[in-house]
C-alpha positions in Angstrom: 6.7 -24.5 -24.1 3.1 -22.6 -23.9 1.3 -25.2 -22.3 3.1 -24.9 -19.4 3.5 -21.4 -19.3 -0.7 -20.8 -19.8 -1.7 -23.7 -17.6 -3.9 -22.7 -14.8 -4.3 -24.0 -11.1 -7.5 -25.2 -10.0 -9.7 -23.2 -7.4 -10.0 -26.1 -5.5 -7.1 -27.6 -5.7 -6.1 -24.3 -4.1 -8.3 -24.0 -0.8 -7.8 -28.0 -0.6 -4.0 -26.7 0.2 -5.4 -24.2 2.2 -7.3 -26.0 4.6 -3.7 -26.3 6.3 -0.8 -24.5 7.4 -2.1 -20.3 8.7 -4.5 -20.3 12.5 -8.0 -19.0 11.3 -8.2 -16.1 14.0 -9.8 -12.8 12.7 -12.8 -11.5 12.7 -14.5 -8.8 10.1 -14.0 -6.3 13.2 -10.4 -6.8 12.9 -9.9 -7.1 9.3 -11.7 -3.6 9.3 -8.8 -2.5 11.7 -6.4 -3.3 9.7 -7.3 -2.2 6.6 -7.7 1.1 8.5 -4.4 0.5 10.1 -2.7 -0.2 6.5 -4.4 2.3 4.5 -4.1 5.6 6.7 -0.4 6.2 7.0 1.7 7.4 4.8 -1.0 8.8 2.7 -1.9 10.9 5.5 1.4 11.7 7.2 3.6 12.2 4.1 2.3 12.5 0.5 -0.3 14.7 1.1 2.2 17.5 1.6 4.6 16.9 -1.3 2.0 15.9 -3.8 -0.1 19.1 -3.1 3.1 20.8 -3.5 4.6 19.5 -6.6 1.2 17.8 -8.1 -2.1 19.3 -7.3 -2.0 21.7 -4.6 -5.2 22.0 -3.0 -7.0 20.3 -5.9 -4.9 16.9 -4.0 -9.0 16.8 -2.5 -9.8 15.5 -6.0 -6.9 13.6 -6.3 -7.6 11.4 -3.5 -11.3 11.1 -4.9 -10.7 9.7 -8.0 -8.1 7.3 -6.4 -10.9 6.5 -4.1 -13.8 5.7 -6.6 -10.8 3.4 -8.2 -10.5 2.5 -5.4 -13.7 1.1 -4.4 -14.1 -0.2 -8.1 -11.1 -2.9 -8.0 -12.2 -2.8 -4.3 -15.1 -4.7 -5.2 -13.8 -7.1 -7.3 -11.2 -8.1 -4.7 -14.0 -8.8 -2.5 -15.4 -11.4 -5.2 -12.8 -13.1 -5.4 -11.5 -13.2 -2.3 -15.4 -14.1 -0.8 -15.0 -17.4 -3.3 -11.1 -18.0 -3.4 -10.6 -17.3 0.4 -6.6 -17.4 0.4 -3.3 -16.1 1.1 -1.7 -15.2 -2.4 -4.1 -12.5 -3.5 -4.4 -11.1 -7.0 -1.2 -13.6 -7.9 -3.7 -16.6 -6.6 -6.7 -15.1 -8.0 -4.7 -14.3 -11.5 -3.3 -18.4 -11.3 -7.0 -19.5 -11.5 -7.7 -17.9 -14.3 -4.5 -16.5 -16.7 -2.3 -19.1 -16.1 1.1 -19.8 -14.4 3.3 -17.2 -16.4 1.1 -14.7 -16.3 0.1 -15.6 -12.4 4.1 -15.1 -12.1 4.0 -11.8 -13.5 1.7 -10.4 -11.7 3.5 -12.2 -8.1 6.5 -10.9 -8.9 4.8 -6.9 -9.2 3.0 -7.6 -5.5 6.2 -8.5 -4.2 7.7 -5.0 -5.6 4.4 -3.6 -4.4 4.7 -4.9 -0.7 8.5 -4.6 -0.4 8.4 -1.1 -2.0 5.4 -0.6 -0.1 7.1 -1.1 3.6 10.2 0.9 2.7 8.6 3.9 1.7 6.3 4.0 4.8 9.6 2.8 6.7 11.9 5.8 5.7 8.6 8.0 6.1 8.8 6.7 10.1 12.0 8.0 10.4 11.8 11.7 9.6 8.9 11.6 11.4 11.2 10.2 14.5 13.5 12.6 13.5 11.6 15.3 13.4 10.2 14.1 17.5 14.1 13.4 18.3 14.9 17.1 17.2 12.2 18.6 19.9 14.0 16.6 22.6 17.1 18.3 21.7 18.7 14.3 20.6 20.2 14.7 17.3 21.8 11.5 15.2 24.4 11.5 12.7 23.5 12.1 9.5 25.2 9.5 8.0 22.9 6.9 9.8 19.6 8.4 10.2 18.7 9.4 5.6 18.7 7.0 2.7 22.3 6.0 0.7 20.9 6.7 -2.0 19.1 10.7 -3.5 16.5 11.2 -6.1 18.1 14.1 -8.1 15.4 14.7 -11.6 15.7 10.1 -12.1 19.0 9.6 -11.2 20.3 8.2 -8.1 23.2 9.6 -6.9 25.2 8.9 -3.2 23.2 11.3 -0.8 27.3 10.7 1.9 25.1 8.3 4.3 25.8 4.9 5.1 21.7 4.4 5.8 18.7 5.6 7.1 19.3 3.5 10.4 15.8 4.3 12.2 14.3 2.8 8.8 15.8 -0.4 9.4 15.4 -0.5 13.3 11.5 0.2 13.4 11.7 -2.9 10.1 12.8 -5.0 12.5 10.7 -4.9 15.6 8.1 -4.9 14.3 9.0 -8.4 12.2 9.8 -9.2 15.9 5.8 -8.7 16.9 5.0 -11.0 13.1 6.6 -13.5 14.6 4.6 -14.0 17.6 1.5 -14.4 15.4 -1.4 -13.4 13.6 -3.9 -12.6 16.9 -0.4 -10.9 18.8 -0.3 -8.4 15.8 -3.7 -8.2 14.7 -4.3 -6.9 18.8 -1.2 -4.9 18.9 -2.5 -3.8 15.3 -5.9 -2.5 17.2 -4.4 -0.6 19.6 -1.9 1.5 17.0 -5.0 2.3 15.2 -7.5 3.6 18.5 -4.2 6.2 19.0 -4.4 6.7 14.9 -7.4 8.2 15.0 -8.2 10.1 17.7 -5.3 11.8 16.9 -6.3 12.1 13.0 -10.2 13.7 14.1 -8.4 16.0 16.6 -6.4 17.3 13.8 -9.6 17.4 11.6 -11.9 19.1 14.2 -10.0 21.6 15.9 -7.8 22.4 11.9 -11.5 23.3 10.8 -11.7 26.4 13.8 -8.7 27.4 12.3 -10.0 27.6 9.2 -13.2 28.6 9.4 -12.9 31.4 12.3 -13.9 34.7 10.9 -10.2 36.2 11.0 -8.5 33.6 9.2 -8.1 34.2 5.1 -8.8 31.1 3.9 -9.3 32.0 0.3 -5.0 33.2 0.3 -4.7 29.4 0.3 -7.0 28.1 -1.8 -7.1 30.3 -4.6 -6.5 29.0 -6.9 -8.2 25.8 -6.0 -6.7 24.2 -9.0 -3.4 25.7 -9.4 -2.8 26.4 -13.4 0.2 23.8 -15.0 3.5 24.9 -15.7 3.8 23.9 -19.1 4.9 20.5 -17.5 2.4 17.3 -17.7 1.5 16.2 -14.4 2.1 20.1 -13.0 -0.7 21.0 -11.0 -3.9 22.3 -13.4 -5.9 19.0 -14.2 -2.9 16.5 -15.0 -1.4 17.7 -11.7 -4.7 16.1 -10.1 -4.5 13.1 -12.4 -0.7 12.6 -11.6 -1.8 12.8 -8.0 -4.3 10.4 -7.6 -1.8 8.1 -8.9 0.8 8.9 -6.9 -1.7 9.0 -3.6 -3.0 5.9 -5.2 -0.4 4.3 -2.9 -2.1 5.4 0.3 -5.0 3.5 -0.7 -2.5 0.3 -0.9 -4.1 -0.9 2.8 -7.4 -3.6 1.4 -5.4 -5.0 -1.0 -3.6 -6.3 1.9 -6.4 -7.5 3.5 -7.1 -10.5 0.8 -3.8 -11.2 2.1 -5.0 -12.6 5.2 -8.4 -14.4 4.0 -7.0 -17.8 4.7 -6.0 -16.4 8.0 -9.8 -15.0 8.7 -12.1 -17.3 10.4 -15.5 -16.3 8.0 -13.6 -15.6 4.8 -16.5 -15.4 2.8 -18.5 -12.6 4.7 -16.0 -10.7 6.2 -13.2 -10.3 3.7 -15.9 -8.8 1.8 -17.1 -6.2 4.9 -13.9 -5.6 6.2 -12.2 -4.7 2.4 -15.4 -2.1 1.1 -15.7 -0.7 5.1 -12.0 0.6 6.1 -11.8 2.2 2.3 -14.9 4.0 2.8 -14.0 5.2 6.1 -10.1 6.3 4.7 -11.2 8.1 1.6 -13.1 10.3 4.1 -10.6 10.5 6.5 -8.6 11.3 3.4 -10.3 14.4 1.7 -10.9 15.5 5.0 -7.2 15.5 6.2 -6.2 17.8 2.9 -9.1 19.6 2.8 -7.5 21.5 6.6 -4.0 21.0 5.9 -4.4 22.9 2.6 -6.7 25.4 4.3 -4.3 26.0 7.0 -0.9 26.2 5.1 -0.6 26.6 1.2 0.5 24.2 -1.1 3.9 25.6 -2.0 5.2 25.2 1.7 4.1 21.3 2.6 6.9 19.8 -0.2 8.2 18.8 3.2 9.0 14.9 5.0 5.8 15.9 8.1 3.5 17.9 6.8 1.0 17.5 9.4 3.6 19.2 12.0 4.0 22.5 9.6 0.4 23.0 9.8 0.4 22.6 13.4 3.1 25.1 14.2 2.1 27.2 11.4 -1.3 27.8 13.8 -0.4 28.8 16.6 -3.6 27.8 18.3 -2.6 24.6 17.4 0.9 24.6 19.5 -0.6 22.4 22.2 -1.8 19.6 19.7 2.0 19.4 18.1 3.4 16.6 19.7 0.2 14.0 20.1 -0.1 14.9 16.4 3.8 13.6 15.9 3.3 10.5 18.1 0.1 9.5 16.3 1.3 9.7 13.2 4.8 7.5 14.5 2.2 5.4 16.0 0.1 5.2 13.2 3.4 4.4 10.5 4.0 1.9 11.9 0.2 -0.1 12.2 1.0 0.6 8.2 4.7 -1.0 8.2 3.0 -4.6 10.5 0.4 -5.1 8.2 2.2 -4.5 4.6 4.9 -7.0 6.5 1.4 -9.4 7.2 1.0 -9.0 3.3 4.9 -9.4 1.9 5.0 -12.5 4.0 1.8 -14.1 2.8 2.5 -13.7 -1.1 6.3 -15.1 -0.4 4.7 -17.4 1.2 1.9 -18.6 -1.5 4.4 -18.3 -4.4 6.7 -20.7 -3.0 4.1 -22.8 -1.9 3.6 -23.7 -5.8 7.6 -23.9 -6.2 8.2 -20.6 -8.3 10.1 -19.3 -5.1 11.8 -21.9 -3.2 10.0 -24.2 -0.8 11.8 -22.3 2.6 9.8 -19.3 2.7 6.7 -22.3 2.5 7.7 -23.2 6.2 5.2 -22.7 8.6 5.4 -22.1 12.2 4.1 -25.0 14.1 3.4 -23.0 17.8 2.5 -20.1 15.9 1.6 -20.6 13.0 3.3 -18.0 10.8 5.3 -18.5 7.8 8.8 -17.3 9.8 11.0 -17.6 6.9 9.0 -16.1 5.1 8.3 -13.0 7.4 12.1 -13.0 8.0 13.0 -12.7 4.5 10.7 -10.0 4.2 12.9 -8.5 7.2 15.2 -8.4 5.2 14.8 -7.2 2.0 12.6 -4.4 3.0 15.2 -3.2 5.1 18.1 -2.9 3.1 15.4 -1.5 0.5 14.0 1.6 3.6 18.0 2.0 4.6 19.8 2.9 0.7 16.5 3.9 -1.4 14.8 7.7 -0.9 11.4 8.0 -0.1 10.5 9.4 -3.7 11.3 7.1 -5.3 9.9 4.3 -3.2 6.1 6.1 -3.5 6.1 5.8 -7.5 7.5 2.0 -8.0 4.4 1.3 -5.4 2.2 3.3 -7.2 2.5 1.7 -10.9 3.0 -1.8 -8.7 -0.2 -1.2 -7.4 -2.4 0.6 -10.1 -1.4 -2.8 -11.9 -3.0 -5.0 -9.6 -5.8 -3.7 -9.5 -6.7 -3.4 -13.2 -6.2 -7.3 -13.1 -7.6 -7.8 -10.2 -10.5 -6.1 -12.4 -9.5 -7.6 -15.5 -9.9 -11.5 -13.7 -13.1 -11.3 -12.7 -14.9 -10.4 -16.4 -12.9 -13.4 -18.1 -13.5 -15.4 -14.7 -17.5 -14.7 -15.5 -17.1 -16.1 -19.1 -15.3 -19.4 -18.3 -16.6 -19.7 -14.9 -20.2 -19.3 -14.8 -20.4 -22.2 -12.2 -19.2 -21.4 -9.8 -21.2 -20.1 -6.1 -19.9 -17.0 -5.5 -21.2 -15.7 -1.5 -20.2 -11.4 -3.0 -21.1 -10.8 -6.4 -19.7 -7.8 -8.2 -22.8 -6.2 -9.4 -23.0 -4.5 -12.7 -20.7 -6.3 -14.3 -19.0 -6.1 -17.2 -19.1 -2.2 -17.0 -17.8 -2.2 -13.3 -15.1 -4.1 -13.8 -13.8 -2.2 -16.9 -14.2 0.9 -15.3 -12.0 0.3 -12.2 -9.8 -1.3 -14.8 -9.3 2.0 -17.3 -9.5 4.2 -14.0 -6.2 2.5 -12.7 -4.7 2.2 -16.6 -5.2 6.5 -16.9 -4.0 6.8 -13.3 -0.4 5.2 -14.5 -0.2 7.0 -17.8 -0.1 9.7 -15.8 3.0 8.7 -13.5 6.9 10.4 -14.9 8.7 8.1 -17.4 10.9 7.1 -15.3 8.8 5.3 -12.9 7.3 3.0 -16.2 11.5 2.1 -16.6 11.5 0.9 -13.5 9.3 -1.4 -13.7 10.0 -2.6 -16.6 13.7 -2.8 -15.4 11.9 -5.0 -12.5 10.3 -7.0 -14.9 12.6 -8.4 -16.8 14.8 -9.5 -13.6 11.4 -11.6 -12.2 11.6 -12.7 -15.9 15.4 -14.1 -15.6 14.1 -15.6 -12.5 11.0 -17.5 -14.4 13.0 -19.4 -16.5 15.9 -19.8 -14.6 14.2 -21.5 -11.8 10.6 -21.0 -11.5 9.3 -22.8 -14.3 11.2 -26.0 -13.2 10.2 -26.4 -9.7 6.4 -25.7 -10.1 4.5 -27.9 -8.7 1.8 -27.5 -11.5 4.2 -28.6 -14.1 
């Protein structure tokens, strides 16, 4: 039994299995656009406001910088693995070759949590912006189909009185239909959306800076104190709030992990995946810090605990009122691209795990004409629409953050292990200063995990227990390796 649990998959076997099936259509610039499409979304348009209002205040810029450092360190580790093992399973596949099947299943199950709840969280945020836009046009949906079924009050889930968040469900179904059309079509649509999104963000930053730097604007009233004093509760402002804020906004950087799931569909993955990961990370980190600085400069952080914080900033600055419809449309477009790329990553995780026999084989089937995992995409669509329609945004955000941090920490650790156990392997991209950089990356991730609320840990443990039940009841019996 112990031998079965920790049996490792050979890298050569994994690479030979990846030679057929998914079509290789993506270039480095496709990957950069996919990365920006996935990373820049809820982090700017939703989470900035809520996290500034409840955790870090104007010092959320420091939170984003801390998360960016952790992400770049983890991104270097992802780059080494994705260039060496260019397959669709991301950290699940990397773990399978270094730690064995049981731990690979554990991280694969965590990745399912990460992608499922990330898609759902962004779909919930998309719904908030769409309802806000419709409200401006004097179109009002009944509350019974415009909010999640459950609400979160002090860690306890309660019925909200609504039936389901219908806009969130509909956007998931629409984008799933696009993904079923093939990776080339999905990448092209994502490129267009990313262009719109970047134009809108740059407009907000440039014109927002003209507001906060104007001689008659009192910037100090919103930025003083820059680090609000702690309330006496861990995680509510002060430095503990900055670290909790960093853990929560880590969710905003999730997109580069999705790039590693597209390695099997990239023409030259050894060269292009590392470039895509690192370039998109650096661009997005700068955008996050700039937008947060402008946002908290225009509006006092105490007023930002809303679904559409940038919309609030636009309304607050009278000279920026003309930007309001562009911001809302840009937010809707931006969040759409995040859902698209996260759905792409989620379906590839299901596909990779099913291909190894740990999930039913029906989810490893490839559509012969379009070269996409059709059944895995349909599973992603159904699961995501249910979670997005039922659960509130804050719960989803915290679960995604802890799952993401755990995945990043494990990738960093796996780099050190494989450097020791397989120094002979060809590595087209190498992490510099091993083991210092991987260990620092893992430590930053673990520190941020510790900063999250205890109820998030309880939910992660509950999800893990369900995963162990699935593994011992089904996966271990159907594993192709065993």
